[in-house]
XYZ file of C-alpha atoms in Angstrom:
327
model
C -16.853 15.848 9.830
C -14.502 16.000 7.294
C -12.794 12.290 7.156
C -9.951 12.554 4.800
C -7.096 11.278 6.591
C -5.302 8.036 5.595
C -3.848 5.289 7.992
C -0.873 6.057 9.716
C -0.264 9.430 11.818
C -3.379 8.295 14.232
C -2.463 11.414 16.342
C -4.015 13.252 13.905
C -7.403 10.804 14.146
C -7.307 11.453 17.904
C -7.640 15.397 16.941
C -10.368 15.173 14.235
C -12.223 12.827 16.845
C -11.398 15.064 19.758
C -10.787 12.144 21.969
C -7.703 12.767 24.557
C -4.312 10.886 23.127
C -3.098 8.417 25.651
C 0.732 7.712 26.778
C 0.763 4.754 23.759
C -1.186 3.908 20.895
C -1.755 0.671 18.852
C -1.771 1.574 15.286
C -4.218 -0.928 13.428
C -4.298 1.629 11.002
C -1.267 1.588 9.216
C -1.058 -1.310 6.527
C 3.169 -1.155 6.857
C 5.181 -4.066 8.261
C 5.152 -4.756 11.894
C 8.430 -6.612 12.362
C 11.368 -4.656 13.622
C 14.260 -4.288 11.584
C 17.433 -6.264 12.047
C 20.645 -4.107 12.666
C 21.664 -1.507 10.049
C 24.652 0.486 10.284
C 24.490 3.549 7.651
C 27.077 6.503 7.621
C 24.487 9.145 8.578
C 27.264 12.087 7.748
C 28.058 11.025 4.387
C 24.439 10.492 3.302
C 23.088 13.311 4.581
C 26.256 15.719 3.026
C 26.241 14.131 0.001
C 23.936 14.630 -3.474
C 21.718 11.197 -3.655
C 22.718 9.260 -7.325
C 19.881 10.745 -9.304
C 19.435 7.737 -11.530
C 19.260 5.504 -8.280
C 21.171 3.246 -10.593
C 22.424 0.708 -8.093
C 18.954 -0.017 -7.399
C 17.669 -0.472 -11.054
C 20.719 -2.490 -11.473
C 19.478 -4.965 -8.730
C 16.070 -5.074 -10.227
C 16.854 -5.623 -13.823
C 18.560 -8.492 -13.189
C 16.324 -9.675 -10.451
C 13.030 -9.195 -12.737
C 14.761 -9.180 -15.998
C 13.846 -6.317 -17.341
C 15.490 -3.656 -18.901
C 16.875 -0.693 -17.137
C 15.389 2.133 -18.774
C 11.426 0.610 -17.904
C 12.352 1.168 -14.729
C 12.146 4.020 -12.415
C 12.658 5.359 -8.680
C 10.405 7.729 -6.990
C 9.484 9.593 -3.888
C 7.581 6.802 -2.632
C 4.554 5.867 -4.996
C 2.607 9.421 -4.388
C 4.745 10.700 -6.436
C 4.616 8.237 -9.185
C 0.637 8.949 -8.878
C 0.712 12.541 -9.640
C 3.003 12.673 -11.888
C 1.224 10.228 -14.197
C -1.974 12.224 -13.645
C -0.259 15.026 -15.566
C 0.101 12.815 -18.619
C -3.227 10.555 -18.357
C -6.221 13.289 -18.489
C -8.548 12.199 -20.274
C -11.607 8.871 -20.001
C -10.014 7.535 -17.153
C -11.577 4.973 -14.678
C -10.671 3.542 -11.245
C -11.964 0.436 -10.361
C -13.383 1.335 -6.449
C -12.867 1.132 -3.909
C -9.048 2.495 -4.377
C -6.262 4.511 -2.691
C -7.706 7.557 -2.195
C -4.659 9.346 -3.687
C -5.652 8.635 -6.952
C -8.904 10.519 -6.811
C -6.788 13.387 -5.401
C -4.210 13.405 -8.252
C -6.635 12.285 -10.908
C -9.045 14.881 -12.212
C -12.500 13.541 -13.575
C -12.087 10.439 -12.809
C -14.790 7.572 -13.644
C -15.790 5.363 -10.804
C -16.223 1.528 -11.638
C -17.010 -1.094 -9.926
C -16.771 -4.043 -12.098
C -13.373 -4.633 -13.481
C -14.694 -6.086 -17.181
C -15.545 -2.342 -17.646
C -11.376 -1.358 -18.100
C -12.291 -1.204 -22.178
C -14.600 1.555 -21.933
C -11.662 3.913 -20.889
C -8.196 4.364 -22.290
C -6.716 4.867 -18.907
C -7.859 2.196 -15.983
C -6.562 2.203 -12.958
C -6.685 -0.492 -10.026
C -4.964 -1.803 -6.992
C -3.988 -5.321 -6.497
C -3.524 -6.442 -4.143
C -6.698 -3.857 -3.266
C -6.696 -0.906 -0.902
C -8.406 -1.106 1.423
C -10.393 -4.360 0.555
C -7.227 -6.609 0.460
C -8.314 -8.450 -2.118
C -6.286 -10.277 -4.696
C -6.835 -10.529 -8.522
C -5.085 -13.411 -9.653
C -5.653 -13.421 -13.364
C -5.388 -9.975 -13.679
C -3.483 -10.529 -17.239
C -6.572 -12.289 -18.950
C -8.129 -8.757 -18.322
C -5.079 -7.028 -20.105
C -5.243 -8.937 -22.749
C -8.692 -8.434 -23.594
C -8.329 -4.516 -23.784
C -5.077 -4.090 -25.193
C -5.756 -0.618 -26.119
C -6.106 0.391 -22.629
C -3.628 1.453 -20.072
C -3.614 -0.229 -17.139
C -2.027 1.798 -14.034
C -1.774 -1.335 -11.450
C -0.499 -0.089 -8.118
C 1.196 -3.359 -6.317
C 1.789 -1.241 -2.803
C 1.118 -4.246 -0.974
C 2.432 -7.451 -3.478
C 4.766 -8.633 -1.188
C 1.962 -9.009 1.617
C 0.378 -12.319 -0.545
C 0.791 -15.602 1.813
C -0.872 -17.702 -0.655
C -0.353 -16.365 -3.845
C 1.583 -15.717 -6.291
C 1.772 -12.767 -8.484
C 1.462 -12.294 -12.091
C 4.195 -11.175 -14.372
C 2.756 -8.143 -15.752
C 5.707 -6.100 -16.219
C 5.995 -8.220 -20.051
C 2.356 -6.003 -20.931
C 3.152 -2.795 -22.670
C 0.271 -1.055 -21.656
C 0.833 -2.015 -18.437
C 2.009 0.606 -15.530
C 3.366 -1.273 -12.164
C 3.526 1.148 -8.943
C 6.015 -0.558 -6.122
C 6.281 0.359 -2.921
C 8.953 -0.234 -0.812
C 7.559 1.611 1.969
C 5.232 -1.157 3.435
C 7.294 -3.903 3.320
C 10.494 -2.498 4.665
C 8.654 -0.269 6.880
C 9.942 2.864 5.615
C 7.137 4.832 5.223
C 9.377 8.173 6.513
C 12.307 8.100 3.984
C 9.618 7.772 1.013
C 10.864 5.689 -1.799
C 9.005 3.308 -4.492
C 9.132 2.391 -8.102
C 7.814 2.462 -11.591
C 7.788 -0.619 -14.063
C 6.451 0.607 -17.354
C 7.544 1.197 -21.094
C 10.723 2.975 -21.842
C 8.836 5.658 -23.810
C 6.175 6.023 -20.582
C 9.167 5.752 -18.189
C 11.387 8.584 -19.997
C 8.192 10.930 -20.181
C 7.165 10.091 -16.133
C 10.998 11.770 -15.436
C 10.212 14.955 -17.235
C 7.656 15.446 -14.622
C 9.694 14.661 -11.630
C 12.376 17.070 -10.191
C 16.145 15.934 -9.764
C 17.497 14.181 -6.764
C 13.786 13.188 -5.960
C 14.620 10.083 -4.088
C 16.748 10.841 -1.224
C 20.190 9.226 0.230
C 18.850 7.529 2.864
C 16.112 5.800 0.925
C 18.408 4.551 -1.080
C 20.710 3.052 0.758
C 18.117 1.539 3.305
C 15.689 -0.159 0.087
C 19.180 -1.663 -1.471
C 19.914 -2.894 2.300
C 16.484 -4.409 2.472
C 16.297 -5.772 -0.863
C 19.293 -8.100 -0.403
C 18.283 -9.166 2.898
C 15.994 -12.105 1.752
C 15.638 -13.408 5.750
C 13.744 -10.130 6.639
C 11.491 -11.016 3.386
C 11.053 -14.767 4.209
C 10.246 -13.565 7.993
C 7.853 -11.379 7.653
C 6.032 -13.724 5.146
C 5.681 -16.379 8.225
C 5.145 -13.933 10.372
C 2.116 -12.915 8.875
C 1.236 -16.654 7.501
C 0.823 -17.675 11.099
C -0.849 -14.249 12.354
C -3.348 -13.297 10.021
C -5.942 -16.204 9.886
C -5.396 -16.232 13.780
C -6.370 -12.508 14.378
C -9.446 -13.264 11.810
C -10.542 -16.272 13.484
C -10.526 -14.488 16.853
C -12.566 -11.557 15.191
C -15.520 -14.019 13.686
C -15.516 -16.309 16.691
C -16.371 -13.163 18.652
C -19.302 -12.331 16.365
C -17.616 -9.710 13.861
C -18.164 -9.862 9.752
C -14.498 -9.854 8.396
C -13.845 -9.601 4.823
C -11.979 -12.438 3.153
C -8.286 -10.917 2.396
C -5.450 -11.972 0.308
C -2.990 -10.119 2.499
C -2.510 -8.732 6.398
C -5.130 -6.082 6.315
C -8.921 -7.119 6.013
C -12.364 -5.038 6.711
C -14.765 -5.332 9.910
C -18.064 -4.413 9.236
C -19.324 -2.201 11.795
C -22.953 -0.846 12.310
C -21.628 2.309 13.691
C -18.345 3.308 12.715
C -17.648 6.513 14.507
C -19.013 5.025 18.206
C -16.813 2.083 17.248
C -13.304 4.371 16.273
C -13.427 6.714 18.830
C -14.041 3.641 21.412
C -11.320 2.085 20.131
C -8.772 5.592 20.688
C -9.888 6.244 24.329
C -8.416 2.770 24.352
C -5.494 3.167 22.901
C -6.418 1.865 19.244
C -6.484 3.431 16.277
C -7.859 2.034 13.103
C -8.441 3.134 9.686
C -12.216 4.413 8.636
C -13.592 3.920 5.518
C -15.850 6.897 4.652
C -13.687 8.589 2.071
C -13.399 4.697 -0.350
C -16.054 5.129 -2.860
C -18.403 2.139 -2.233
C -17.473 1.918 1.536
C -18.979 4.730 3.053
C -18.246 4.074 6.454
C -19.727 0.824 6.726
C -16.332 -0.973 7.718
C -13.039 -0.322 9.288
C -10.140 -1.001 7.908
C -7.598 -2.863 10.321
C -3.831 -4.286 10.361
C -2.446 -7.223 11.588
C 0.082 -6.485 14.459
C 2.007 -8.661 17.206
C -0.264 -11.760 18.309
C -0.836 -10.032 21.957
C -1.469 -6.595 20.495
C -3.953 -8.396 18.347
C -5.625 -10.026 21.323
C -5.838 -6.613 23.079
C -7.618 -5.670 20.291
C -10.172 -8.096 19.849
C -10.812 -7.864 23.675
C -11.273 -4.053 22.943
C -13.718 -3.789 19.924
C -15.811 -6.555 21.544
C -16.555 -4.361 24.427
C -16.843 -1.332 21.781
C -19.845 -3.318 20.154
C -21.439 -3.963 23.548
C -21.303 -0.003 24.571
């Protein structure tokens, strides 16, 4: 069985597990915000007639003086996918991902060295790592005491999920030079259709990363919806108690009902499962679909990979998998 997909789209997990779709589906699978979004009125004609500013300079604007960095290390893309392969074209060589990772990476990335211990970075001149980590959830918080050691490598950090931490505080690693931060602003602001994240790197890295991109790459709408979002700090402060207050509930629920959950810095965590595929396709006759864990290096199916949603959703769902383990 060829399990490739990633979270999100579980209509197409329903097909590759030839289980019936039902009328409505819970999607534990999908790692992007679960809170609606307030009211956003947007001139759909003029956006969609009109060329999209190619420099998406009213959005670097509000991050260089938000982060206080210059403008020119920064840089818009067609959510962070694209940022990933087009930095694969220009980092070939004795490269190493610390696993288990986005599995994007292996896809864009040819040759790529799997590690598992993150003291290893010096060994390449090209490391790449996600933190918080995909799928884990995990959070490294002295991350720069590792940069610092190896200054002669260049560190890709993808920060997808940053804005997730409850009870933590990132690093300022955007001061590192041979540091490359991947944003996304698809998880947070739940806009995982209009496609839109960033790059926070040297100017000389940035200017070479938008040779390899094509013009007009991030589109109107994305635009206008991340600058909406990005000045709307009540959404932000929201969904950070939202998920303060859900999280350790959901987990608690799952271990007082007998399941091994990984510890997890933000709202996605792994359930070890003895059998993952009884479990998954239990779990979509039902309605659910989560995210498997046979295509992370390290993994191999012995976990799923599951999202925090709305408190009752979450109780359906520990209901469900409990009677999954007993089938």
């Amino acid at each position: 069985m060829n399990m490739t997909l990633h979270g999100g789209n579980p209509e197409n997990l329903y097909g590759l597990m030839n289980v019936a779709e039902p009328d409505k589906i819970l999607d534990f699978s999908t790692n992007t915000n679960i809170l609606s979004w307030p009211d956003i009125n947007l001139d759909v004609e003029k956006l969609a007639s009109s060329y999209p500013d190619n420099e998406c300079r009213k959005l670097r604007d509000f991050l260089s003086s938000k982060i206080n960095i210059n403008l020119d290390r920064i840089l818009f893309t067609n959510g962070i996918n694209e940022a990933i392969f087009a930095l694969s074209r220009i980092y070939i060589d004795n490269v190493g991902i610390l696993q288990p990772c986005y599995t994007e990476y292996s896809r864009a990335f040819r040759n790529l060295h799997d590690v598992f211990n993150l003291n290893e970075a010096g060994n390449y001149g090209t490391f790449i790592l996600s933190n918080p980590n995909n799928p884990t959830g995990k959070f490294t918080a002295d991350l720069s005491l590792t940069i610092k050691k190896f200054p002669d490598t260049v560190f890709i950090v993808d920060e997808a999920y940053i804005d997730f931490l409850t009870n933590a505080e990132p690093e300022r690693l955007c001061d590192f030079r041979n540091v490359i931060i991947l944003r996304s602003m698809t998880k947070i602001f739940h806009l995982s259709g209009a496609r839109i994240g960033y790059v926070i790197a040297d100017e000389n890295i940035i200017s070479e990363l938008k040779g390899h991109l094509p013009s007009w790459n991030v589109n109107s709408f994305a635009q206008e919806l991340a600058l909406y979002f990005l000045n709307d700090s009540k959404f932000y402060k929201r969904t950070r108690d939202f998920y303060r207050e859900n999280v350790p509930l959901f987990v608690k629920n799952l271990r007082s009902s007998g399941f091994h959950v990984i510890n997890s810095d933000v709202h996605y965590f792994l359930v070890r499962v003895n059998n993952d595929i009884k479990i998954i396709k239990y779990l979509l006759k039902n309605g659910i679909a989560v995210r498997h864990t046979r295509n992370f290096s390290g993994l191999d199916g012995k976990y799923i990979r599951v999202a925090t949603r709305q408190p009752e959703e979450n109780i359906y769902f520990v209901e469900t998998i409990k009677k999954a383990a007993l089938s």
